[in-house]
Structure formats: structure tokens, C-alpha cells
Coordinates of C-alpha atoms and ligand atoms in Angstrom, one line a residue:
X1 CA 0.0 0.0 0.0
X2 CA 1.4 3.4 -0.8
X3 CA 0.8 6.7 0.9
X4 CA 1.4 10.2 -0.2
X5 CA 4.9 10.9 -1.5
X6 CA 5.5 7.2 -2.3
X7 CA 5.8 6.1 1.4
X8 CA 4.8 2.6 2.3
X9 CA 1.6 2.3 4.2
X10 CA 1.3 -1.4 5.3
X11 CA -2.2 -2.8 4.9
X12 CA -4.2 -2.7 8.2
X13 CA -7.2 -4.4 9.6
X14 CA -9.4 -1.7 8.2
X15 CA -8.0 -1.3 4.7
X16 CA -6.0 -3.0 2.0
X17 CA -5.3 0.1 -0.1
X18 CA -5.2 3.8 0.3
X19 CA -7.5 6.1 -1.7
X20 CA -4.6 8.0 -3.3
X21 CA -3.0 4.7 -4.4
X22 CA -6.2 3.6 -6.2
X23 CA -6.9 7.1 -7.6
X24 CA -3.4 7.3 -9.1
X25 CA -2.6 3.7 -10.0
X26 CA -6.1 2.3 -10.6
X27 CA -5.2 0.9 -14.1
X28 CA -3.2 -1.9 -12.5
X29 CA -5.9 -2.6 -9.9
X30 CA -8.9 -3.0 -12.2
X31 CA -11.1 -5.9 -11.0
X32 CA -9.0 -6.3 -7.8
X33 CA -11.0 -6.6 -4.6
X34 CA -10.0 -3.9 -2.2
X35 CA -11.1 -2.6 1.2
X36 CA -10.9 1.1 1.7
X37 CA -11.8 3.4 4.6
X38 CA -12.2 7.2 4.9
X39 CA -14.3 10.2 5.8
X40 CA -17.5 10.7 3.8
X41 CA -16.9 14.0 2.0
X42 CA -20.1 13.9 -0.1
X43 CA -22.9 11.4 -0.3
X44 CA -25.0 11.8 -3.5
X45 CA -27.7 9.9 -5.3
X46 CA -31.2 8.8 -4.5
X47 CA -33.2 5.6 -4.9
X48 CA -31.2 2.6 -5.7
X49 CA -27.7 4.2 -6.2
X50 CA -25.4 6.2 -4.1
X51 CA -22.1 7.9 -4.9
X52 CA -19.9 8.2 -1.8
X53 CA -16.9 10.5 -2.1
X54 CA -14.3 9.3 0.5
X55 CA -11.2 11.1 1.7
X56 CA -8.3 9.6 3.6
X57 CA -4.8 10.9 4.4
X58 CA -3.6 10.1 0.9
X59 CA -6.4 11.5 -1.4
X60 CA -10.0 11.1 -2.5
X61 CA -11.9 8.3 -4.2
X62 CA -15.5 7.6 -5.2
X63 CA -17.2 4.5 -4.0
X64 CA -20.3 3.4 -6.1
X65 CA -23.0 1.7 -4.1
X66 CA -25.9 -0.1 -5.7
X67 CA -28.8 -1.2 -3.6
X68 CA -29.0 -4.5 -5.3
X69 CA -25.4 -5.4 -4.5
X70 CA -25.5 -4.6 -0.8
X71 CA -27.6 -5.6 2.2
X72 CA -30.4 -3.1 2.4
X73 CA -29.7 -1.8 5.9
X74 CA -26.1 -0.9 5.1
X75 CA -27.2 0.8 1.9
X76 CA -29.9 2.9 3.6
X77 CA -27.7 3.8 6.5
X78 CA -24.9 5.1 4.3
X79 CA -27.3 6.9 1.9
X80 CA -28.6 8.8 4.9
X81 CA -25.3 9.2 6.8
X82 CA -24.0 12.6 7.7
X83 CA -21.0 14.0 5.9
X84 CA -17.6 13.3 7.7
X85 CA -18.8 9.9 9.0
X86 CA -16.1 7.4 8.6
X87 CA -17.0 4.5 6.3
X88 CA -15.4 1.3 5.2
X89 CA -16.1 -0.1 1.8
X90 CA -15.1 -3.4 0.1
X91 CA -15.5 -3.9 -3.6
X92 CA -13.7 -4.1 -6.9
X93 CA -11.8 -1.3 -8.6
X94 CA -13.3 -0.2 -11.8
X95 CA -12.7 2.6 -14.3
X96 CA -15.3 5.4 -14.1
X97 CA -17.3 6.0 -17.2
X98 CA -15.5 8.9 -18.9
X99 CA -17.5 12.1 -19.2
X100 CA -18.7 13.0 -22.7
X101 CA -16.3 15.3 -24.4
X102 CA -17.1 17.5 -27.4
X103 CA -15.3 16.8 -30.6
X104 CA -11.8 18.1 -30.7
X105 CA -11.5 18.4 -26.9
X106 CA -8.8 16.3 -25.2
X107 CA -9.9 13.0 -23.6
X108 CA -9.6 13.4 -19.8
X109 CA -7.3 11.1 -17.8
X110 CA -8.9 7.8 -16.7
X111 CA -10.6 8.0 -13.2
X112 CA -11.2 5.0 -11.0
X113 CA -13.8 4.1 -8.4
X114 CA -14.6 1.2 -6.1
X115 CA -17.9 -0.7 -6.9
X116 CA -19.1 -1.7 -3.4
X117 CA -20.0 -5.2 -2.5
X118 CA -20.2 -4.3 1.2
X119 CA -20.0 -1.1 3.2
X120 CA -20.1 -0.2 6.9
X121 CA -20.3 3.0 8.9
X122 CA -17.3 2.8 11.2
X123 CA -18.4 6.0 13.1
X124 CA -21.3 8.2 12.3
X125 CA -20.8 12.0 12.4
X126 CA -23.3 14.1 14.2
X127 CA -24.9 17.1 12.5
X128 CA -24.7 20.0 12.4
X129 CA -20.9 20.2 12.8
X130 CA -19.4 23.2 14.6
X131 CA -17.7 24.1 11.4
X132 CA -17.6 22.9 7.8
X133 CA -14.8 20.9 6.1
X134 CA -15.4 21.5 2.4
X135 CA -17.8 24.4 2.7
X136 CA -16.5 27.8 1.5
X137 CA -18.0 29.6 4.5
X138 CA -15.4 31.6 6.3
X139 CA -14.9 30.5 9.9
X140 CA -13.1 32.8 12.5
X141 CA -9.8 31.6 13.9
X142 CA -11.0 31.1 17.5
X143 CA -13.8 28.7 16.3
X144 CA -11.3 26.9 14.1
X145 CA -8.8 26.5 17.0
X146 CA -11.6 25.3 19.3
X147 CA -12.3 22.6 16.7
X148 CA -8.9 22.0 15.4
X149 CA -9.7 18.3 14.9
X150 CA -12.2 19.4 12.3
X151 CA -10.2 22.3 11.0
X152 CA -7.4 19.9 10.2
X153 CA -9.6 18.0 7.8
X154 CA -9.6 21.0 5.5
X155 CA -7.0 20.3 2.9
X156 CA -5.0 23.5 3.0
X157 CA -4.8 23.3 6.8
X158 CA -3.7 19.7 6.6
X159 CA -1.1 20.6 4.0
X160 CA 0.4 23.3 6.4
X161 CA 0.9 20.6 9.0
X162 CA 2.3 18.1 6.6
X163 CA 4.8 20.8 5.7
X164 CA 5.6 21.3 9.3
X165 CA 6.7 17.7 9.5
X166 CA 8.7 18.2 6.3
X167 CA 10.6 21.2 7.8
X168 CA 11.6 19.1 10.8
X169 CA 12.5 16.1 8.7
X170 CA 14.6 18.0 6.2
X171 CA 16.2 20.1 8.9
X172 CA 17.1 17.0 10.9
X173 CA 18.3 15.2 7.8
X174 CA 20.7 18.1 7.0
X175 CA 22.1 18.4 10.4
X176 CA 22.8 14.7 10.6
X177 CA 24.8 15.0 7.3
X178 CA 26.9 17.7 9.1
X179 CA 27.6 15.4 12.0
X180 CA 25.1 16.6 14.5
X181 CA 23.4 14.2 16.9
X182 CA 19.9 14.7 18.4
X183 CA 19.7 15.3 22.1
X184 CA 16.9 15.9 24.6
X185 CA 17.1 18.3 27.6
X186 CA 14.9 18.5 30.7
X187 CA 11.8 20.6 30.5
X188 CA 11.5 20.9 34.3
X189 CA 14.3 23.2 35.4
X190 CA 15.5 24.9 38.6
X191 CA 17.1 28.1 37.1
X192 CA 16.2 30.4 34.3
X193 CA 18.1 29.9 31.0
X194 CA 16.9 33.1 29.4
X195 CA 16.9 35.5 32.3
X196 CA 14.7 35.6 35.4
X197 CA 11.4 36.9 34.0
X198 CA 9.0 35.1 31.7
X199 CA 9.2 31.9 33.8
X200 CA 6.2 29.6 34.4
X201 CA 6.7 28.4 38.0
X202 CA 5.6 25.0 39.1
X203 CA 5.6 23.0 42.3
X204 CA 8.2 20.2 42.2
X205 CA 7.5 18.1 45.3
X206 CA 8.9 20.2 48.2
X207 CA 10.6 22.8 46.0
X208 CA 9.8 25.3 43.3
X209 CA 10.8 24.6 39.7
X210 CA 10.0 26.1 36.3
X211 CA 9.1 25.1 32.8
X212 CA 12.1 25.4 30.6
X213 CA 12.5 28.6 28.5
X214 CA 15.0 26.9 26.2
X215 CA 17.5 24.1 26.2
X216 CA 20.3 26.7 26.3
X217 CA 22.3 25.7 29.4
X218 CA 21.9 22.0 28.8
X219 CA 22.9 22.0 25.1
X220 CA 26.1 23.9 26.3
X221 CA 26.7 21.3 29.0
X222 CA 26.4 18.6 26.4
X223 CA 29.1 20.4 24.4
X224 CA 31.3 20.8 27.4
X225 CA 30.9 17.1 27.9
X226 CA 32.4 16.4 24.5
X227 CA 29.3 15.7 22.3
X228 CA 30.7 18.4 19.9
X229 CA 27.7 18.8 17.6
X230 CA 24.1 18.5 19.0
X231 CA 20.7 19.5 18.0
X232 CA 17.3 19.4 19.8
X233 CA 13.8 20.0 18.7
X234 CA 11.6 20.5 21.7
X235 CA 9.1 22.7 23.5
X236 CA 10.1 26.0 25.1
X237 CA 7.8 27.9 27.5
X238 CA 7.7 31.6 28.0
X239 CA 5.3 33.4 30.4
X240 CA 5.3 36.5 28.2
X241 CA 2.2 38.7 28.2
X242 CA 2.7 39.4 24.4
X243 CA -0.4 39.0 22.4
X244 CA 0.8 39.3 18.8
X245 CA 0.6 37.3 15.6
X246 CA 4.1 35.9 16.2
X247 CA 4.3 35.1 20.0
X248 CA 3.0 32.1 21.8
X249 CA 3.6 30.9 25.4
X250 CA 4.7 27.5 24.2
X251 CA 6.6 26.9 21.0
X252 CA 8.9 24.4 19.4
X253 CA 12.5 25.5 19.4
X254 CA 14.9 24.0 16.9
X255 CA 18.3 24.3 18.5
X256 CA 21.9 23.5 17.7
X257 CA 25.2 23.8 19.6
X258 CA 28.6 23.3 18.1
X259 CA 32.1 22.9 19.6
X260 CA 35.2 24.8 18.4
X261 CA 33.0 27.2 16.4
X262 CA 32.1 30.9 16.4
X263 CA 29.0 32.9 15.4
X264 CA 29.9 32.9 11.8
X265 CA 30.4 29.1 11.7
X266 CA 26.9 28.5 13.1
X267 CA 25.3 31.1 10.8
X268 CA 26.8 29.0 7.9
X269 CA 25.2 25.8 9.4
X270 CA 21.9 27.6 9.6
X271 CA 21.8 29.0 6.1
X272 CA 22.9 25.6 4.7
X273 CA 20.1 24.0 6.6
X274 CA 17.4 26.4 5.5
X275 CA 18.7 26.1 1.9
X276 CA 18.3 22.3 2.2
X277 CA 14.8 22.6 3.6
X278 CA 13.6 25.0 0.9
X279 CA 15.3 22.9 -1.9
X280 CA 13.8 19.7 -0.6
X281 CA 10.3 21.2 -0.3
X282 CA 10.6 22.6 -3.9
X283 CA 11.7 19.2 -5.2
X284 CA 9.3 16.9 -3.3
X285 CA 6.3 18.8 -1.9
X286 CA 5.0 21.1 -4.6
X287 CA 1.7 19.1 -4.2
X288 CA 1.3 20.5 -0.7
X289 CA 2.1 24.1 -1.9
X290 CA -0.5 23.7 -4.7
X291 CA -3.2 22.7 -2.2
X292 CA -2.4 25.9 -0.2
X293 CA -2.5 27.9 -3.4
X294 CA -5.8 26.5 -4.4
X295 CA -7.3 27.7 -1.2
X296 CA -5.5 31.1 -1.5
X297 CA -7.0 31.5 -5.0
X298 CA -10.5 30.8 -3.6
X299 CA -10.3 33.6 -1.0
X300 CA -12.3 36.8 -1.5
X301 CA -10.3 38.8 -2.7
X302 CA -7.9 36.0 -3.9
X303 CA -4.5 35.9 -2.1
X304 CA -1.3 35.8 -4.2
X305 CA 0.1 32.3 -4.6
X306 CA 3.1 31.3 -2.5
X307 CA 6.2 30.1 -4.3
X308 CA 9.1 28.1 -2.8
X309 CA 12.1 30.2 -3.9
X310 CA 15.2 28.4 -2.9
X311 CA 17.3 31.2 -1.2
X312 CA 20.8 31.7 -2.6
X313 CA 23.8 31.4 -0.3
X314 CA 25.2 33.1 1.6
X315 CA 22.4 35.1 3.2
X316 CA 23.2 38.8 3.6
X317 CA 24.9 39.7 6.9
X318 CA 23.7 43.2 8.0
X319 CA 25.7 44.0 11.2
X320 CA 23.6 45.6 14.0
X321 CA 25.4 48.9 13.7
X322 CA 24.8 49.1 9.9
X323 CA 21.1 48.1 10.5
X324 CA 20.8 51.1 12.8
X325 CA 22.1 53.3 10.1
X326 CA 19.7 51.9 7.6
X327 CA 16.8 52.6 9.9
X328 CA 18.0 56.1 10.7
X329 CA 18.4 56.8 7.0
X330 CA 14.7 55.7 6.6
X331 CA 13.8 58.6 8.9
X332 CA 13.3 56.7 12.2
X333 CA 14.5 58.0 15.5
X334 CA 16.6 55.2 16.8
X335 CA 20.0 55.1 18.4
X336 CA 22.7 52.5 18.9
X337 CA 21.7 50.3 21.8
X338 CA 18.0 50.4 21.0
X339 CA 16.1 47.2 20.0
X340 CA 15.3 46.6 16.4
X341 CA 11.5 46.3 16.4
X342 CA 9.3 44.7 13.7
X343 CA 8.6 48.0 12.0
X344 CA 12.3 48.8 11.9
X345 CA 13.0 45.4 10.4
X346 CA 10.6 46.4 7.5
X347 CA 13.1 49.1 6.6
X348 CA 16.0 46.7 6.5
X349 CA 13.9 44.1 4.6
X350 CA 13.2 46.8 2.0
X351 CA 16.9 46.5 1.1
X352 CA 17.3 42.8 1.9
X353 CA 14.2 40.9 1.0
X354 CA 14.2 37.3 2.1
X355 CA 16.4 35.9 4.9
X356 CA 19.1 38.1 6.3
X357 CA 21.4 37.8 9.4
X358 CA 21.8 40.6 11.9
X359 CA 25.2 39.8 13.6
X360 CA 27.1 41.8 16.3
X361 CA 24.5 43.1 18.6
X362 CA 25.4 45.3 21.6
X363 CA 26.4 43.0 24.5
X364 CA 24.0 44.9 26.7
X365 CA 21.1 43.5 24.7
X366 CA 22.2 39.9 24.7
X367 CA 21.9 37.2 27.4
X368 CA 24.8 36.4 29.8
X369 CA 25.9 33.3 27.9
X370 CA 26.9 35.3 24.7
X371 CA 30.5 35.9 24.0
X372 CA 32.1 39.2 23.5
X373 CA 35.6 40.3 22.4
X374 CA 36.7 43.4 24.4
X375 CA 38.4 44.8 21.2
X376 CA 35.1 44.9 19.3
X377 CA 33.3 48.1 20.0
X378 CA 30.4 49.9 18.4
X379 CA 30.4 53.5 17.1
X380 CA 30.0 55.2 20.5
X381 CA 32.4 52.7 22.2
X382 CA 29.7 50.4 23.3
X383 CA 30.7 46.7 23.7
X384 CA 29.7 44.5 20.7
X385 CA 28.8 40.9 21.2
X386 CA 29.0 37.8 19.1
X387 CA 25.2 37.4 19.2
X388 CA 23.1 37.4 16.0
X389 CA 19.5 37.1 14.8
X390 CA 18.2 35.7 11.6
X391 CA 15.2 37.6 10.2
X392 CA 12.8 37.1 7.3
X393 CA 11.2 40.4 6.4
X394 CA 10.0 41.9 9.7
X395 CA 10.1 38.7 11.7
X396 CA 12.9 37.2 13.7
X397 CA 13.3 33.6 12.9
X398 CA 16.2 32.7 15.1
X399 CA 18.8 34.0 17.5
X400 CA 22.1 32.6 18.4
X401 CA 25.8 33.4 18.9
X402 CA 29.1 32.4 20.1
X403 CA 29.0 31.5 23.8
X404 CA 31.1 32.8 26.6
X405 CA 33.5 29.9 27.6
X406 CA 35.7 31.9 30.0
X407 CA 34.5 31.1 33.5
X408 CA 35.4 34.5 35.1
X409 CA 33.7 36.5 32.4
X410 CA 30.6 34.3 32.5
X411 CA 30.3 35.0 36.2
X412 CA 30.8 38.7 35.6
X413 CA 28.1 38.6 32.9
X414 CA 25.6 36.9 35.2
X415 CA 26.3 39.6 37.9
X416 CA 26.0 42.5 35.3
X417 CA 22.7 41.1 34.3
X418 CA 21.4 41.0 37.9
X419 CA 21.5 37.3 38.2
X420 CA 23.1 35.3 41.0
X421 CA 26.0 33.1 39.8
X422 CA 25.2 30.7 42.7
X423 CA 21.9 29.9 41.1
X424 CA 23.8 28.8 38.0
X425 CA 26.6 26.8 39.7
X426 CA 25.6 23.5 37.9
X427 CA 26.2 25.4 34.6
X428 CA 29.2 27.6 35.5
X429 CA 31.0 24.7 37.1
X430 CA 30.8 23.0 33.7
X431 CA 33.3 25.5 32.4
X432 CA 36.0 25.0 35.1
X433 CA 37.6 21.9 33.6
X434 CA 38.4 22.8 30.0
X435 CA 35.8 24.3 27.7
X436 CA 35.8 24.5 23.9
X437 CA 34.9 27.8 22.3
X438 CA 31.4 27.0 21.0
X439 CA 28.4 28.5 19.4
X440 CA 24.8 27.7 18.5
X441 CA 21.3 29.0 17.7
X442 CA 17.6 28.5 18.4
X443 CA 15.1 28.7 15.6
X444 CA 11.3 29.1 16.0
X445 CA 9.8 26.3 13.9
X446 CA 6.4 27.9 13.7
X447 CA 7.8 31.2 12.4
X448 CA 9.8 29.4 9.7
X449 CA 6.6 27.6 8.7
X450 CA 4.8 31.0 8.5
X451 CA 7.4 32.1 5.9
X452 CA 7.1 28.8 3.9
X453 CA 3.3 28.7 3.8
X454 CA 2.5 32.5 3.7
X455 CA 0.5 32.2 7.0
X456 CA -0.1 35.5 8.6
X457 CA -0.3 34.2 12.2
X458 CA 1.7 31.8 14.2
X459 CA -1.5 30.2 15.4
X460 CA -2.0 28.9 11.8
X461 CA 1.3 26.9 12.0
X462 CA 0.9 25.4 15.5
X463 CA -1.6 22.6 16.0
X464 CA -2.8 23.5 19.4
X465 CA -1.4 26.9 20.2
X466 CA -1.0 28.2 23.7
X467 CA -1.4 31.9 24.1
X468 CA -2.4 34.4 26.8
X469 CA -6.1 33.4 26.5
X470 CA -5.9 29.8 25.3
X471 CA -4.7 26.6 26.9
X472 CA -7.4 24.3 25.5
X473 CA -7.9 22.1 23.5
Ligands
AMO1 P1 15.3 33.4 21.7 O1 14.7 33.7 23.0 O2 15.5 34.5 20.8 O3 16.7 32.7 21.9 O4 14.4 32.3 20.9 C1 14.8 31.7 19.8 C2 13.7 31.8 18.7 O5 12.6 31.1 19.2 C3 11.4 31.8 18.7 N1 10.6 32.4 19.8 C4 9.3 32.4 19.8 N2 8.4 31.9 19.0 C5 7.1 32.0 19.3 N3 6.7 32.6 20.5 C6 7.6 33.1 21.3 N4 7.1 33.7 22.5 C7 8.9 33.0 21.0 N5 10.1 33.4 21.7 C8 11.1 33.0 20.9 C9 11.9 32.9 17.8 C10 13.3 33.2 18.3 O6 14.1 33.7 17.3 N6 18.7 30.3 23.7 C11 18.4 31.2 22.7 C12 18.8 30.6 21.3 C13 20.3 30.4 21.2 O7 21.1 31.4 21.4 O8 20.7 29.3 20.9 C14 16.9 31.6 22.7 O9 16.1 30.9 23.2 O10 11.9 32.4 16.4

């Protein structure tokens, strides 16, 4: 049995073939008895015949039911079933009668169906549904998120989440070819990895603990322990009050950490990885992009189609100090040491459409674990760091940098940032017995998927988003 993209779907107790497999390869299956299962997308026909359009994870196929060929009760039940009920059909594959074509018009490609000899409702759908699956009616995002299990049956939403899996798969694949190994860090932690605020506290038996803000300290400890090249794809929790199109309180962070490397080295890893992801999607997954574009075209007014333009390498590097000059030149009142906000990033993106790195931020704006070289100063003498961001347009995709591996300076950084080094002894002690210079980054998967799919809100690219007002379903 084959699935989408040629994968092998072993036959199961409920089906011998997938719908996509029969729809695409029906000519070789003519007269073969098959059992298929799926959701009833449409049930048409009156009297003695019924056309049942089924959908499964691989495609669509029509089952043709004739009263004479089935036991009467099953036939009647299916004919009167609600859409989205799950139905199993056994029967023989046949070629559908081709539609009449006018003279001179091309003959359409052959289409196949299953002529049922038996059919069963596996689970009847109730009606009315809280939202439609194939209806064109617009449904607001909160209703969709409340009913994500139904929303996900809509083909363009389903395509977005298949692409999410692809991003992770291609990203992993690339890192493994560069010698990275996958690790997992704890999500219950005792001290903040990204500064003292934004922590979700929790009771951990007799003591207080927190949900992890990032795998930062642990991926560094793995490097100090000699793993050399690690990556992790895991949840990060931030108790931020932000209520924007790009912030959530739980998100999946795609992190790497690399020994004997600096900021430039890991930016190179990142751009190669993103290049590989885009190239692989362009080569293998245009069908998913097409599904999203079909939906975009049907919107009122229609949305421009998305295209998977494989970015060329290297990505531009716009140093923080230069970025400030670009923003000033665009007429904004910003000074060295200020944050680059989304509307500022628009001004940079006007010159650098697509992905661009922003390296060398002021040290004062970066976390304690970022490395700085005391010789590297900004225009007013402010200390530069080896921290960077990766942006696409106005949105930050990733941040990273070379890490501070000198114990005394690490302790000084913690103090300068109002943190107590004693709270971090498990981490700081890791540097006392030989530490390789190292670097890494953390990439927001949902934000990268927004870029790939043209989604305007991070809630579109996370199955069950957690934000200020939502922690169900
Ligand atoms: P940072 O805090 O910048 O860096 O996070 C890294 C990336 O994660 C994504 N991200 C978010 N996505 C959705 N909602 C949020 N609230 C949110 N916060 C962050 C962004 C961001 O660029 N330890 C460092 C990384 C490193 O240096 O390795 C860190 O966590 O895409």
C-alpha cells in the first residue's frame, strides 16, 4: 500500500489500499477486490444508487453503491449518513465511465472508483458540525482552534501541518549530514536559562521549579561534555504577556550547539540547513504548496500564490550597527543600543528581501551566555557581542551566537545582568575543567513555517497553540 509521497503504508485491519493509491494507480488494480476506509466528504444519489466520495490521508476516491449489491440496511444507513462519518467499503476497482467530451476536446485522464459489495459506517458523524470541512463559508480563527480536529480535515490546513513535518524532517536530515546528533534536555528546570522573567513556576515536590524557557544551558553542558555537535527539537515555555501574531507561550524551538565554532560558523550551518529545507520542499512537496495555493485563490479577494524560492547562499549579513544606520536613513528616531523592532525590520527588509542575518548586537542587549571580544566596540564605544539574529522580512526567525566559555567572564556577565551566579553553579562549574569555544542557535519552527506557507499568524502553524487566553484544547 502506498501513501502520499510514495511512502509505504502497510495494509491494516481496516484497509488493503489507500485512496490515493487507487486514484493514481487504478489501471493496475482494475477488478482487484480492495477494502478502503475514509471520511465521507459527499454522499449523493437517491433511490437505488449512491455515490460516496471518500477522503483519507492520501487522497480522494469515489465508491459506487448499488442497492442490489449490498444488504439493504447498510445501503440505507450510508445513503442517509451525515458527511464526515467514517465509512469502510469493500469492492472491486473499476474505471469510471469517462464524461462525454465535445469533438476536438482532449480526452480526460482515466478515473477510478470502487464498486461496493459491502459497506459499513465505522463511526457516524453528528450534525450539524461546529464548522464545515469543504464548505466555502469563512470561519473565524478562534472557532477553528476550538475545533482543530475538524479544521485539520480542511485540505490546506492539513497541507500546512504536513509541511511542518517536512521542515523538521529536512532540517534533521541536513544536520545529521553535518555530523550533528539529536539530544533531549529536561523541561523541568530549577534556574532560568533566558533571564529571570517570563518563567512559568511549578511545584516540584517540596521545592519550586520552572518550565524550561529553552535548552540553552543543557545544550552547552552537552558540548562541554564532549558531544561536539548536538541539536534538539523541543518545547520552550515563555510566560510572556505578548499578544501578537508571532508570539506564543509554548513553541517548538529547533536548537543546535557546536564545539570549536564561532557565530559565523553556526550562521553558515543555519543557512545551509534552510537552503536544504527549501530545496527539498521545492523538489518533493509542490503538491502541498499547490493545495495551499488552491485555497488562496478561492479567497475573497484572492491571495497571491506562494512560491518556494530556494534562497541563494550566503544570506546577507547586516551588522547591527549598519542596520541602525539603515533605519536612521529611513527617517526613524533610533540610536545605537535600541532594540530593532518589527517596523524597523521592515526598513531593513526593503533593502534585503528574504532571509538576512543581523550579527554583532550590543552586548548589553544579549543574554549572559553570549561571548564578547573586548576589542570589538560599536560607534559610541559600546561593547559589541557575538550574538546574532536571523530575520525574514519583519520577523525574527532565530537568535544565536558564540558562547562565553571563559568562567570568570561568565560569572561577571551573570552579575552584570542582575543574576546570582550561585543559582547557576551547575552550569558555571561545567566551564571550570576545560571548555571548547562554541556557538549555536535556536530557531522558531512555527515562524519558519509561516514564511514557507505564507501564513499571517503563528497560530496557523501550531496545531494546538498556547497563548495568553488559550490553553485548550
Ligand atoms: P530566543 O529567546 O531569541 O533565543 O528564541 C529563539 C527563537 O525562538 C522563537 N521564539 C518564539 N516563537 C514564538 N513565540 C515566542 N514567544 C517565542 N520566543 C522565541 C523565535 C526566536 O528567534 N537560547 C536562545 C537561542 C540560542 O542562542 O541558541 C533563545 O532561546 O523564532
